[in-house]
Structure formats: structure tokens, C-alpha cells
XYZ file of C-alpha atoms in Angstrom:
732
model
C 67.852 22.094 -10.888
C 67.693 18.524 -9.511
C 64.525 16.687 -10.629
C 63.109 13.773 -8.602
C 60.939 11.999 -11.217
C 59.518 9.476 -8.738
C 58.459 12.220 -6.311
C 56.878 14.227 -9.168
C 54.926 11.186 -10.412
C 53.531 10.603 -6.909
C 52.486 14.270 -6.736
C 50.780 14.043 -10.164
C 48.736 10.987 -9.045
C 47.910 12.708 -5.733
C 46.528 15.779 -7.580
C 44.587 13.573 -10.011
C 42.948 11.648 -7.112
C 42.017 14.935 -5.406
C 40.301 16.014 -8.649
C 38.277 12.771 -8.778
C 37.286 13.070 -5.084
C 36.122 16.670 -5.608
C 34.128 15.716 -8.728
C 32.625 12.505 -7.222
C 29.204 14.034 -6.237
C 28.504 15.110 -9.849
C 29.914 12.102 -11.736
C 27.530 9.798 -13.609
C 28.229 6.204 -14.613
C 31.230 5.945 -16.942
C 32.414 9.531 -16.258
C 35.408 8.521 -14.101
C 36.636 6.218 -16.879
C 36.636 8.938 -19.549
C 38.230 11.475 -17.152
C 40.992 8.911 -16.519
C 41.476 8.549 -20.289
C 41.725 12.347 -20.678
C 44.209 12.547 -17.786
C 46.539 9.902 -19.278
C 46.241 11.496 -22.753
C 47.312 14.849 -21.259
C 50.156 13.280 -19.212
C 51.503 11.561 -22.325
C 51.164 14.632 -24.571
C 52.887 16.971 -22.069
C 55.452 14.428 -20.736
C 58.537 16.354 -21.901
C 57.192 19.818 -21.072
C 57.847 21.989 -18.015
C 56.409 25.289 -16.825
C 58.586 28.402 -16.296
C 58.721 27.457 -12.583
C 60.409 24.135 -13.495
C 57.363 22.053 -12.480
C 55.963 19.319 -14.780
C 53.512 20.927 -17.221
C 50.713 18.477 -16.296
C 50.334 20.319 -12.945
C 48.701 23.168 -14.909
C 45.852 21.265 -16.684
C 45.182 19.379 -13.426
C 44.906 22.688 -11.543
C 42.604 24.153 -14.232
C 40.319 21.099 -13.988
C 40.321 21.403 -10.166
C 39.275 25.087 -10.372
C 36.580 24.226 -12.962
C 34.916 21.661 -10.712
C 35.615 23.074 -7.225
C 35.390 26.862 -7.697
C 33.071 27.185 -10.714
C 30.977 24.029 -10.244
C 31.383 22.588 -13.764
C 30.842 18.956 -14.796
C 32.530 16.085 -16.646
C 32.728 17.670 -20.139
C 34.479 20.731 -18.695
C 36.875 18.608 -16.590
C 37.930 16.694 -19.739
C 38.278 19.955 -21.724
C 40.363 21.486 -18.898
C 42.709 18.476 -18.776
C 43.207 18.651 -22.562
C 42.940 22.426 -23.124
C 46.575 22.928 -24.226
C 47.278 19.695 -26.136
C 46.243 20.928 -29.614
C 48.162 24.192 -29.222
C 51.337 22.806 -27.624
C 51.698 19.118 -28.625
C 51.497 16.746 -31.616
C 47.787 15.964 -31.010
C 45.250 17.471 -33.430
C 41.634 18.510 -33.020
C 40.394 15.510 -34.974
C 42.160 13.203 -32.452
C 40.269 14.909 -29.610
C 36.936 14.674 -31.437
C 37.507 10.973 -32.194
C 38.389 10.065 -28.594
C 36.273 12.497 -26.541
C 33.429 13.730 -28.765
C 32.433 16.938 -30.549
C 31.484 18.965 -27.422
C 34.974 18.633 -25.906
C 36.548 19.321 -29.336
C 34.448 22.524 -29.752
C 35.571 23.857 -26.336
C 39.252 23.051 -27.016
C 39.055 24.615 -30.485
C 37.745 27.829 -28.880
C 40.651 27.791 -26.418
C 43.367 27.106 -29.025
C 45.248 30.224 -30.134
C 45.402 31.092 -33.829
C 48.867 30.618 -35.319
C 50.281 32.412 -38.325
C 50.946 35.942 -39.539
C 48.434 38.724 -38.933
C 47.738 41.675 -41.186
C 49.310 45.035 -40.391
C 47.463 46.985 -37.690
C 45.716 43.932 -36.241
C 46.298 42.458 -32.784
C 47.033 38.769 -32.262
C 45.503 38.982 -28.767
C 42.285 40.442 -30.189
C 42.127 37.813 -32.971
C 42.451 34.993 -30.430
C 39.855 36.530 -28.148
C 37.403 36.908 -31.046
C 37.889 33.231 -31.932
C 37.079 32.222 -28.349
C 33.954 34.430 -28.234
C 32.689 32.914 -31.510
C 32.724 29.561 -29.674
C 30.961 31.102 -26.645
C 27.787 31.474 -28.714
C 27.840 27.675 -29.229
C 28.993 26.612 -25.747
C 29.483 28.982 -22.797
C 31.788 26.415 -21.144
C 34.627 27.599 -23.399
C 34.710 30.867 -21.412
C 34.327 29.152 -18.027
C 37.279 26.815 -18.726
C 39.281 29.798 -20.040
C 38.593 31.683 -16.791
C 39.829 28.658 -14.796
C 42.947 28.593 -17.015
C 43.543 32.328 -16.583
C 43.024 32.153 -12.796
C 45.692 29.450 -12.447
C 48.086 31.379 -14.715
C 47.587 34.477 -12.529
C 48.123 32.444 -9.333
C 51.473 31.206 -10.697
C 52.605 34.434 -12.386
C 55.660 34.955 -10.149
C 57.769 32.568 -12.280
C 57.196 34.597 -15.486
C 59.538 37.376 -16.748
C 58.492 40.919 -15.771
C 57.221 42.020 -19.205
C 55.078 38.846 -19.475
C 53.689 39.466 -15.970
C 52.563 42.960 -17.002
C 51.075 41.788 -20.320
C 49.141 38.851 -18.798
C 47.960 40.871 -15.766
C 46.718 43.757 -17.959
C 44.953 41.442 -20.414
C 43.279 39.794 -17.405
C 42.075 43.139 -16.079
C 40.930 44.354 -19.497
C 38.886 41.298 -20.485
C 38.791 38.362 -18.087
C 37.912 40.060 -14.772
C 34.919 41.908 -16.378
C 33.946 38.624 -18.075
C 33.995 36.754 -14.729
C 31.851 39.545 -13.246
C 29.393 39.340 -16.156
C 29.009 35.588 -15.612
C 28.392 36.124 -11.892
C 31.702 34.587 -10.758
C 32.262 37.148 -7.992
C 35.005 35.255 -6.092
C 37.051 34.651 -9.270
C 36.561 38.224 -10.500
C 37.793 39.596 -7.137
C 40.849 37.323 -7.063
C 41.798 38.228 -10.663
C 41.583 41.946 -9.799
C 43.634 41.479 -6.613
C 46.337 39.545 -8.505
C 46.399 42.242 -11.203
C 47.151 44.849 -8.528
C 49.742 42.566 -6.903
C 51.795 42.384 -10.122
C 51.316 45.927 -11.464
C 51.525 47.909 -8.210
C 53.059 45.562 -5.626
C 53.730 48.312 -3.075
C 50.098 49.438 -3.095
C 48.819 45.837 -2.950
C 51.006 45.028 0.077
C 49.957 48.261 1.825
C 46.198 47.502 1.521
C 46.633 43.745 2.255
C 48.576 44.583 5.422
C 45.864 47.036 6.570
C 43.138 44.415 5.916
C 45.066 41.725 7.851
C 45.589 44.047 10.842
C 41.852 44.823 11.038
C 40.762 41.124 10.957
C 40.292 40.794 14.725
C 38.262 44.019 14.928
C 35.985 42.816 12.098
C 35.362 39.466 13.795
C 34.295 41.310 16.967
C 32.049 43.645 14.912
C 30.315 40.630 13.289
C 29.745 38.998 16.690
C 28.447 42.200 18.318
C 26.191 42.974 15.348
C 24.761 39.435 15.064
C 24.116 38.990 18.806
C 20.825 40.942 19.143
C 19.454 39.442 15.879
C 19.823 35.726 16.596
C 16.899 35.217 19.018
C 14.249 37.203 17.018
C 15.328 35.475 13.768
C 14.902 32.055 15.454
C 11.525 33.084 16.916
C 10.376 34.003 13.400
C 11.118 30.389 12.393
C 14.076 31.328 10.148
C 17.082 29.038 9.657
C 20.133 31.204 9.010
C 23.907 31.798 9.072
C 25.503 35.192 9.781
C 29.032 35.878 8.536
C 31.272 38.843 7.757
C 32.612 39.688 4.285
C 35.540 42.000 3.570
C 35.804 44.047 0.385
C 38.533 42.780 -1.978
C 41.973 44.431 -1.869
C 41.526 45.842 -5.386
C 38.081 47.352 -4.671
C 39.392 48.956 -1.449
C 42.345 50.392 -3.421
C 39.971 51.691 -6.156
C 37.692 53.370 -3.614
C 40.682 55.004 -1.868
C 41.900 56.337 -5.232
C 38.543 57.490 -6.609
C 37.477 59.258 -3.409
C 41.031 60.236 -2.410
C 40.530 58.887 1.139
C 42.727 56.870 3.522
C 42.021 53.183 4.315
C 40.325 54.097 7.590
C 37.642 56.145 5.785
C 36.428 53.357 3.441
C 33.072 52.966 5.190
C 31.806 49.869 3.284
C 35.062 47.987 3.827
C 33.074 45.328 5.590
C 29.603 43.792 5.172
C 27.428 41.406 7.175
C 25.944 38.542 5.164
C 22.715 36.952 6.429
C 22.148 33.644 4.581
C 18.742 31.961 4.929
C 17.362 28.495 4.167
C 14.175 28.659 2.097
C 12.136 26.803 -0.517
C 12.237 28.497 -3.974
C 8.641 29.754 -3.774
C 9.234 31.314 -0.304
C 12.590 32.994 -0.969
C 11.310 36.525 -1.521
C 9.036 36.626 1.551
C 11.754 35.053 3.760
C 14.292 37.730 2.710
C 11.860 40.566 3.445
C 10.921 38.991 6.802
C 14.636 38.954 7.756
C 14.994 42.579 6.504
C 12.126 43.624 8.779
C 13.835 42.043 11.830
C 17.252 43.606 11.023
C 15.730 47.093 10.629
C 13.804 46.709 13.924
C 17.189 46.650 15.694
C 19.286 48.881 13.443
C 18.194 52.131 11.769
C 18.429 51.758 7.950
C 19.639 54.406 5.503
C 16.587 54.756 3.163
C 18.810 55.806 0.226
C 20.919 52.640 0.446
C 18.285 49.907 -0.073
C 18.973 47.748 -3.152
C 16.394 45.113 -4.059
C 17.945 42.536 -6.384
C 15.534 39.878 -5.112
C 12.558 41.323 -7.029
C 14.720 42.361 -10.027
C 17.942 40.292 -10.263
C 21.073 41.751 -11.905
C 21.786 40.746 -15.511
C 24.476 38.295 -14.328
C 21.892 36.416 -12.230
C 22.871 38.006 -8.887
C 20.029 38.078 -6.342
C 20.259 39.674 -2.897
C 18.677 42.311 -0.674
C 21.187 45.002 0.392
C 20.561 47.571 3.085
C 22.934 49.867 4.980
C 22.174 50.278 8.699
C 23.664 52.286 11.562
C 25.435 50.015 14.081
C 25.540 50.643 17.841
C 29.137 51.888 17.462
C 28.012 54.732 15.158
C 29.291 53.152 11.914
C 27.305 52.393 8.767
C 27.286 48.633 8.040
C 26.056 47.025 4.817
C 23.821 43.966 5.386
C 23.334 41.496 2.506
C 20.271 39.258 2.934
C 19.982 36.222 0.649
C 19.108 32.514 0.565
C 21.506 29.557 0.224
C 20.654 29.293 -3.481
C 21.269 33.023 -4.037
C 24.577 32.802 -2.162
C 25.689 29.849 -4.305
C 24.837 31.785 -7.478
C 26.603 34.897 -6.126
C 29.810 32.863 -5.648
C 29.683 30.435 -8.607
C 27.549 32.410 -11.022
C 26.488 30.860 -14.306
C 27.253 27.219 -13.477
C 25.307 27.385 -10.181
C 22.385 29.079 -11.935
C 22.023 26.138 -14.304
C 22.363 23.616 -11.479
C 19.367 25.151 -9.711
C 17.437 25.640 -12.928
C 17.703 21.890 -13.707
C 17.150 20.524 -10.196
C 14.629 22.983 -8.749
C 13.033 25.117 -11.455
C 12.977 28.766 -10.375
C 10.332 31.233 -11.541
C 12.881 33.763 -12.836
C 15.284 33.166 -15.717
C 18.819 34.473 -15.423
C 19.662 37.559 -17.476
C 22.728 35.668 -18.729
C 20.726 33.983 -21.510
C 19.743 37.473 -22.710
C 23.378 38.523 -22.628
C 24.474 35.468 -24.668
C 21.700 36.316 -27.143
C 23.207 39.827 -27.470
C 26.663 38.319 -27.982
C 25.235 36.160 -30.796
C 23.779 39.291 -32.418
C 27.193 40.953 -32.222
C 28.844 37.877 -33.764
C 26.340 37.739 -36.637
C 27.663 41.111 -37.805
C 31.214 39.912 -38.394
C 32.277 42.937 -40.403
C 34.365 44.338 -37.538
C 38.138 44.132 -37.243
C 39.219 42.011 -34.262
C 40.055 45.119 -32.187
C 36.677 46.723 -32.939
C 34.981 43.429 -32.067
C 36.783 43.161 -28.706
C 35.973 46.777 -27.821
C 32.292 46.293 -28.722
C 32.226 43.043 -26.736
C 33.694 44.789 -23.693
C 30.783 47.238 -23.803
C 28.550 44.254 -23.003
C 30.578 43.195 -19.966
C 29.783 45.943 -17.521
C 26.586 44.955 -15.819
C 25.456 48.147 -14.076
C 21.909 48.438 -15.316
C 18.889 50.650 -15.656
C 15.357 49.203 -15.464
C 12.733 50.864 -17.689
C 9.243 50.132 -19.041
C 7.519 50.058 -22.437
C 4.158 51.892 -22.873
C 2.440 48.521 -22.168
C 4.349 48.098 -18.895
C 6.895 45.448 -20.035
C 10.179 45.645 -18.107
C 13.372 46.171 -20.153
C 16.898 46.041 -18.726
C 19.574 48.139 -20.420
C 23.175 49.041 -19.730
C 23.640 51.941 -17.299
C 23.962 55.213 -19.239
C 21.652 53.986 -22.041
C 19.687 56.642 -23.939
C 16.228 56.799 -25.506
C 17.874 55.805 -28.815
C 19.454 52.699 -27.201
C 15.961 51.764 -25.982
C 14.545 52.171 -29.523
C 17.164 49.761 -30.949
C 16.523 47.334 -28.059
C 12.824 47.161 -29.101
C 13.611 46.596 -32.816
C 16.325 47.574 -35.316
C 13.815 49.269 -37.676
C 12.331 51.316 -34.799
C 15.863 52.426 -33.889
C 16.780 53.377 -37.462
C 13.636 55.524 -37.894
C 13.606 56.939 -34.353
C 12.770 60.648 -34.329
C 12.383 61.261 -30.599
C 10.807 59.805 -27.484
C 8.283 60.481 -24.776
C 9.535 59.629 -21.298
C 6.857 59.653 -18.607
C 4.595 61.505 -21.099
C 7.175 64.291 -21.704
C 8.947 64.828 -25.022
C 12.732 64.217 -24.794
C 15.625 64.167 -27.338
C 17.205 60.923 -28.608
C 20.209 61.524 -26.337
C 18.085 61.550 -23.133
C 19.769 59.276 -20.543
C 17.320 56.787 -19.040
C 16.637 56.493 -15.300
C 15.243 53.575 -13.306
C 11.445 53.392 -13.601
C 11.154 55.543 -16.761
C 8.305 54.604 -19.129
C 9.316 55.235 -22.741
C 7.338 55.652 -25.943
C 9.362 55.905 -29.161
C 8.321 58.298 -31.964
C 9.350 57.301 -35.504
C 9.343 58.754 -39.021
C 9.834 56.901 -42.315
C 12.103 59.770 -43.478
C 14.472 59.475 -40.494
C 17.731 57.541 -40.894
C 20.881 57.015 -38.753
C 23.571 59.698 -38.690
C 27.214 59.735 -37.555
C 26.211 61.917 -34.556
C 24.137 59.066 -33.114
C 27.340 57.151 -32.302
C 28.332 59.917 -29.868
C 25.585 59.110 -27.366
C 24.488 55.468 -27.757
C 26.156 53.011 -25.351
C 24.700 49.548 -26.111
C 26.512 47.276 -28.567
C 23.290 46.514 -30.437
C 22.622 50.208 -31.178
C 26.261 50.950 -32.090
C 26.502 47.900 -34.379
C 23.227 48.612 -36.221
C 24.055 52.323 -36.679
C 27.517 51.450 -38.052
C 25.956 48.879 -40.425
C 23.478 51.452 -41.752
C 26.174 54.136 -42.154
C 28.422 51.613 -43.916
C 25.700 50.870 -46.472
C 25.299 54.605 -47.167
C 29.082 54.952 -47.327
C 29.317 52.081 -49.856
C 26.788 53.791 -52.138
C 28.703 57.104 -51.993
C 32.049 55.252 -52.401
C 30.813 53.739 -55.701
C 30.644 57.286 -57.153
C 34.134 57.979 -55.794
C 35.480 54.794 -57.377
C 34.058 55.802 -60.781
C 35.792 59.214 -60.455
C 39.122 57.516 -59.584
C 38.811 55.070 -62.516
C 38.260 57.960 -64.956
C 41.250 59.912 -63.604
C 43.576 56.877 -63.613
C 42.524 56.025 -67.172
C 43.401 59.610 -68.194
C 46.818 59.228 -66.441
C 47.302 55.780 -68.089
C 47.731 54.088 -64.653
C 46.085 50.654 -64.239
C 43.695 50.199 -61.235
C 45.185 47.117 -59.583
C 46.206 46.047 -56.049
C 49.593 47.734 -56.364
C 47.977 51.069 -57.345
C 45.379 50.794 -54.557
C 48.120 50.188 -51.943
C 50.096 53.161 -53.284
C 47.004 55.403 -53.041
C 46.251 54.293 -49.468
C 49.860 54.990 -48.467
C 50.034 58.302 -50.315
C 46.828 59.697 -48.756
C 47.261 57.954 -45.373
C 43.911 56.113 -45.596
C 43.264 52.668 -44.085
C 40.800 51.054 -46.538
C 39.841 51.400 -50.234
C 36.216 52.092 -49.132
C 37.366 55.075 -47.052
C 39.571 56.316 -49.912
C 36.770 56.224 -52.510
C 34.351 57.822 -50.014
C 36.829 60.697 -49.394
C 37.133 61.227 -53.164
C 33.325 61.370 -53.571
C 33.094 63.849 -50.670
C 35.859 66.088 -52.165
C 38.156 65.453 -49.172
C 40.634 64.045 -51.726
C 40.684 65.725 -55.159
C 41.013 63.364 -58.192
C 43.621 65.808 -59.573
C 45.938 64.805 -56.683
C 46.266 61.310 -58.191
C 48.949 62.614 -60.547
C 51.297 62.375 -57.530
C 51.298 58.606 -58.206
C 53.577 59.338 -61.187
C 56.173 61.090 -59.003
C 59.309 58.981 -58.287
C 59.297 57.381 -54.805
C 61.571 59.044 -52.259
C 64.123 56.719 -50.736
C 64.100 56.723 -46.937
C 66.949 58.528 -45.214
C 69.633 56.025 -44.170
C 69.954 57.518 -40.649
C 66.435 56.416 -39.624
C 65.301 52.904 -38.806
C 61.837 51.549 -37.996
C 61.606 49.040 -35.162
C 59.452 45.990 -35.949
C 59.022 44.464 -32.502
C 57.193 41.450 -33.952
C 60.462 40.374 -35.621
C 62.954 42.079 -33.325
C 61.759 41.139 -29.834
C 64.867 42.534 -28.170
C 64.263 45.958 -29.769
C 68.014 46.078 -30.010
C 69.544 49.500 -30.622
C 68.187 52.731 -31.957
C 70.817 55.095 -30.619
C 69.526 58.581 -30.048
C 70.498 61.501 -27.891
C 72.505 60.827 -24.736
C 69.438 59.824 -22.693
C 70.672 57.051 -20.455
C 68.188 57.430 -17.597
C 66.219 54.410 -18.874
C 67.521 51.074 -20.146
C 65.216 49.298 -22.615
C 64.721 45.786 -24.038
C 65.706 42.265 -22.971
C 69.393 43.266 -22.942
C 68.580 46.594 -21.257
C 70.261 48.775 -23.885
C 70.324 52.567 -24.070
C 67.644 53.426 -26.640
C 66.029 56.731 -27.524
C 62.630 57.210 -25.873
C 60.060 59.784 -24.769
C 58.096 59.903 -21.500
C 54.323 59.417 -21.874
C 52.312 62.515 -20.966
C 49.327 60.422 -19.779
C 51.155 59.283 -16.624
C 54.384 61.388 -16.353
C 56.758 58.626 -15.145
C 59.623 59.706 -12.865
C 62.707 57.770 -11.620
C 61.679 55.162 -9.063
C 58.342 54.436 -10.783
C 57.965 50.954 -12.203
C 57.785 51.430 -15.983
C 57.508 49.659 -19.342
C 58.282 50.667 -22.926
C 55.622 50.749 -25.656
C 56.650 50.840 -29.329
C 54.370 53.362 -31.069
C 53.721 53.460 -34.817
C 55.178 56.933 -35.425
C 56.733 58.253 -32.200
C 59.300 55.595 -31.296
C 59.346 54.105 -27.789
C 57.210 55.745 -25.109
C 57.781 55.045 -21.431
C 54.667 54.521 -19.266
C 54.159 53.758 -15.574
C 52.879 50.203 -14.998
C 49.844 51.712 -13.237
C 49.234 54.245 -16.033
C 45.493 54.717 -16.824
C 46.202 53.524 -20.402
C 48.465 50.574 -19.470
C 45.702 47.951 -19.285
C 44.478 48.667 -22.814
C 47.970 48.959 -24.349
C 49.214 45.684 -22.858
C 46.040 43.687 -23.418
C 45.657 44.647 -27.084
C 49.264 45.205 -28.179
C 51.276 42.891 -25.918
C 53.795 42.241 -28.716
C 54.789 45.945 -28.648
C 55.662 45.944 -24.927
C 59.383 46.056 -24.075
C 61.145 45.998 -20.715
C 62.314 49.313 -19.304
C 64.262 50.123 -16.147
C 65.518 53.339 -14.547
C 69.221 53.814 -13.975
C 70.408 56.588 -11.666
C 73.349 57.942 -13.639
C 72.076 61.523 -13.774
C 70.281 63.906 -11.445
C 67.537 65.281 -13.650
C 64.304 67.079 -12.741
C 61.027 65.458 -13.818
C 57.689 67.205 -13.959
C 54.892 65.676 -11.891
C 51.527 66.824 -10.526
C 50.136 67.067 -6.989
C 46.601 67.568 -5.752
C 46.305 69.255 -2.328
C 43.055 69.545 -0.355
C 42.752 71.490 2.891
C 40.782 73.900 5.049
C 40.941 77.412 3.604
C 42.687 79.854 5.962
C 44.860 82.939 5.670
C 48.459 81.994 4.864
C 47.927 78.322 3.958
C 49.179 78.813 0.369
C 52.261 80.587 1.729
C 52.917 77.597 4.065
C 52.592 75.172 1.137
C 54.944 77.085 -1.184
C 57.446 77.623 1.681
C 57.747 73.831 2.212
C 58.082 73.194 -1.526
C 60.478 75.992 -2.487
C 62.407 76.868 0.693
C 62.680 73.615 2.704
C 62.953 71.085 -0.151
C 64.305 73.412 -2.888
C 61.736 72.082 -5.386
C 60.873 74.229 -8.405
C 57.164 74.925 -8.981
C 56.103 75.170 -12.610
C 52.434 76.083 -12.058
C 49.827 76.242 -9.310
C 46.012 76.466 -9.547
C 43.863 77.085 -6.459
C 40.086 76.815 -6.108
C 38.129 77.490 -2.887
C 34.557 76.558 -2.000
C 32.766 76.804 1.377
C 35.958 76.918 3.438
C 37.728 74.093 1.541
C 40.552 74.773 -0.899
C 41.728 72.454 -3.694
C 45.093 73.092 -5.278
C 46.730 71.469 -8.314
C 50.428 72.133 -8.790
C 53.096 70.937 -11.202
C 56.525 70.527 -9.583
C 59.970 69.268 -10.640
C 61.313 66.293 -8.619
C 64.269 63.886 -8.983
C 62.317 60.668 -8.422
C 59.694 58.831 -6.353
C 61.767 59.048 -3.133
C 62.043 62.822 -3.540
C 58.301 63.034 -4.346
C 57.289 60.903 -1.310
C 59.377 63.157 0.990
C 57.620 66.204 -0.471
C 54.147 64.633 0.050
C 55.017 63.703 3.689
C 56.214 67.252 4.462
C 53.084 68.809 2.925
C 50.829 66.514 4.993
C 52.499 67.858 8.162
C 51.165 71.391 7.478
C 48.202 72.203 9.735
C 44.775 72.213 8.005
C 46.024 70.114 5.060
C 43.538 67.231 4.611
C 45.146 65.217 1.787
C 48.033 65.299 -0.707
C 48.135 62.924 -3.689
C 50.016 62.480 -6.954
C 48.067 62.990 -10.183
C 48.720 61.526 -13.628
C 48.945 63.396 -16.905
């Protein structure tokens, strides 16, 4: 690769000047000088570094800073942190150097963004540990997350230069944590782009299919917007409203999800497109202006009464405010109309940062629900007894912002996660009320603790001093606060019981003349397959493990059979060679060797599917499809266990896969289906299940195919049968 240093230097300065121009409206006196200092510090620190694409590394921090200011709306501190976000992790500079030159706020953000180095204990996840570290900083300064989202967005935009296994790991981690996080902070545009890029790298064929369909329908959507807006413009002006009307298309990922969930073609996604009516209004007039516009829209177009969503009176927890209604257009199609003000639109696009801008400049009557969410995150952090993986999973519970609005007996509004129960509500009021909760009255009627709350419910909690949390409670609570407090209470009870178990173990070991030390404890955990000493002692106290079994500690250790070998991917990244049976349909690892494997039952991969290998603890390497339902979680939490895998077509084997067929029920339709499968295409059917209801039949069948090409031919032929409505592949 030929490098033109002079040309690169000119490009670096050009990008730096663009950053300053973009930031100019928000810069205060002296800000440009310190940004310049941060820029030159970053240039110097990264001077010998290049990205996988071959570009100078400094392009990346410059791009992250540009996203922070232009797309998120952040200020000087965040620009400096973005320019320097990788220097502590990747260069000779230390955190104390950053604090000395740029202050404690910038140092705190960069510390939160710097990955933990070192060795992690068995069973932990480096990705989870790093994420926990970043979230601990979030409770001090939310900008750490906003800069991280800018960093992740640029990494996703430039993912094509990374090796395939890294693409899958980074894309899945993004989908698992960062896209929900962007959504929770109200960054709709960034959340949508992260989801689209995830689909682009994990299911390229599907992404291209939907993107192509969206592009081809652009002209039709522009005409729809014009035709729809035409009759509204004059009455809106007469009402004295200043407005803009524009069209908005659903993101590629959300279209794909809807097609999958409802098993419908692109053409049947009815809310593919929405009209956005954006109004100018003073803060105190916003609500009345939105409803005035709603009244005019529904004078011309008939609304669907079941599809009115009022987030102007009760904003979403991520600060989103808008009035949504679905109306029938003159062409006979349902069209979603989103009515909002300029301020609401800004918050909808830029989320948290925009919320604070308006809160400082023009105080708004309503506070954003984001402060409440950060308060909940702090509560989660205060109980730091979780492992990193438990912490990340609990944190994720807080990210999904579908909500239910309920009332206390005094009429105070409480917002809880969708699916929350009466017990979740009790813990939301107070930990002690939750712990002693006996039942609840909802709208004056007695209900069990597991009752799922609905919008508008009024709840009164009944308590008893004798009541205390039980393990069963964890089966139906959904909020992190309730789960955390129940686990804490159960842990205290468990510790008390475990003390009795420990005394029993000490007596038995003393009788066997075995000292109770770390070596003995580790042997006991291994022998009885238990994760922690607390769990071991608890099991002894509960008679799950008999003290008499401890005599097995005196038995000589069995040496492992020489023919078996455990793969430690952390130390053996290439997962070199575990030769097994003559299975050479899949090549695995960086060198693409023939290694023994099994096919995952959760997604039933077949030749032609894009796949990856996952090193399990006890079952060797399992092969999954890249769009497997479990792929996101596996790659985001255990990225170090992911290995490359690729099909090779050396054998014609039959692979089991599932099909779902929906059609109009008529005499002979099943015969037509089986004739195509067995007679025309010579495909073996393993099983078939048919269910009919009101003239519609649904069939699930398991068939043996040679690969995706063979499967696609089968699906096409089945779709040609008269009265067949849809045919789709199923996982698992």
C-alpha cells in the first residue's frame, strides 16, 4: 500500500477544521484553544498507528468527535473526551496525564471508556467486565455513554475492513447493548442506524433485499406525502399554525423485524411510512398547538380510535414527546401521522443531549424520565454483589422503555416497565413494602402478587410483617429494582443457612483429618460441581449434599484420558486441531482446519447458511447460523469463544430443517404440498403437523435438504401451489 503522508496530513487538518466549524455555535471563550490542544495530543499519541483499513488512526477520534457534536449535540468536554478516548488504552499516555492537562471531568469520561486489561477469573466475560466499568462511570457522568455510542457508531460505519469473526462479534455486541442503550437515551436516529448496520453485517442478503425494496418505493412515498399534505396546508395556515410536513420511512431493520414477526411480505407492512407534522410553538403552548393540529388532520382524514398514542401529556421514559394517530388516506391505506413541535422533534432525534439543552435555555414544565432511569441505574450499582454477567443482564432489563402508567391510591402517577406486576409496583414504592407485600387491590379488586399491571390501574398494596421474599417471586417480577432487592434478601437468608452447613462440613473434615483451606474448598467445588462456597455450604445444610460424601476427597484423583483435549480459546485463538470423526463439511478456525463439531439445535444450520463456531464448556464446538436467535447474546458476552466457520461442499449430506406453511384450507391441499416435496423434488419428510381454523390451515414440517439453494427451490415451488399464502423457514 502506497502512503502519501502529505495528502493524509491535509485530510487530517481538513477534518479537524470541519469539527471546529460544526462546534462553533456552542463554543465559549477559550474552548477552541483547549480543543486544539486535545487534537494535537491525540495526533501525537496515535502518530504511528493505523486502522485495519490502512487509514491513519487519528481519523477515528476525529470522526467520533464529529458525531458527538453534530449528531448527538454534545459540547466541548465531550469533544475533548472523544478526541482522546483511545489514548490511555492504546498509547503511552496515562490517565494522570489527561487529568493534569484537561481536567477531572475529561479524565473520568476517558477512564470509563478505557477497557480493563489483565486476566479474568474463570467463567467471567471480559466484555461484561468492561461494560460494567463503563456503567459505573455513567452514574457520575452520562457523557461517558454518549461518547461511547459515538465511538460505536463510527466503528459500525467502518466495519467492512474488519475480519469476519470480528464483524460478527462487534455487530452482535452492538445489538445486544448499544442499540437498546441509544433507544433508552432517546437517540432514535443512532439506534436505527446501529440496528440497520447490525443486519447488514449479520444477514447481508436480507439487508440488501429490504434496502432495495425501500429505495424502489421512494418516488411513490414522495407522491403520497405531497397528496396527503395538500388538503391540510390551507386550514393549518388559517388556524395560525407555523408548520413543516415531511415523510419518514421505517428503518430497514424494523421493516425486516415486522416482516419476520408477522410473516408478511414487504408490501403488507402497513406502517412502513409515516407523515410527520412539525409545529413551531412556545413551551407553554405546545400541548394545545399539537391538539389543534390533530383536530384539523382528523377533520380531513378518518382516524383509527384504537391507534391514538398521546406522549405529549405523558412523555416516554426516554423523554420522547409526540402525538401519534393513524388515519385512513384517500387511497384506502392507513397512514401514521406524528404531530410534534420543533423542540419535541429535536429531542426525538438527539435525545438526552437535546433535552438538557432545552432544559437550560427554556425551562420546560416536565422533567425527562431519563433522570429517573439514571437514579435506577445508581440503585443497581449500589448493590455491587453481582458478577459482571449478572450485572449486564440486570442492566439490560432497564433498557427497554415500553411502559405502563399506573396510579397510587392517592392518585400519584408511577411509570413502570411494560409487563410489571403488582409486586414490582410494591418494590417501586419502597423496598420494605415490597419485602412484606402480601397481595394488592387493583381498582378495588383483590389480585395476586403476579397480577400484570395495565395502563390506568390504581393499586393499593397489602402488607404483613410475617411476609418475606421467596424464590418464586423471581419468576414473575420484571423490574431490576424488585429482582435486585429480592435476590439480596434471599442471599441474606442463604448466608444464615450456609453458616449451619459450614459448621457441618468443618466437623466432618475434622473427623476425616482434612484441613479446611483454599485447596480443599476448590476440590469440594469441583467434586460436587458447585460454583461458590456459599452454594456448597447451603446445599449441605439443605441435605442436597450429604456430609458423608466428603470422604470422596480422600480418593486418589483420576488422571484424564490422553485421547481427550480441552480447547482454551483464550490462549489458543486459532482453535487449532481437535481431530474427530470424518466430518469435513465445515472448516473451523483462522486456518480453516477440519475440527470436530456439532450443529446447534436452536437454529439448525444447513450448507449455504452463513455460520460461526462457538466453543462450549462441555460440548466442544457448536455451529450456529449468524442470524440464530441466540447469536447476539453469545457473541456479545462471550466474543473470545467465537471462531470462524465455513461450509465446504465435499459431501452431499441431508440436513434437517423446518418449514411453516400457511394457506386456505381446501380438499387436497395437503396432498399437493406433499406431492411437490416428495415426488417433484425428492425431499424426505421427517414429520408434518397440520392445524386448521376457520378455513385457514397452518402446517409445520421437518424436511431433509442439501443446503440453502435446495431449500430456496423447495420454498419457491411450494409458493406456486394454489391457495398457499406463505412459506417460511423456522429455526430450532
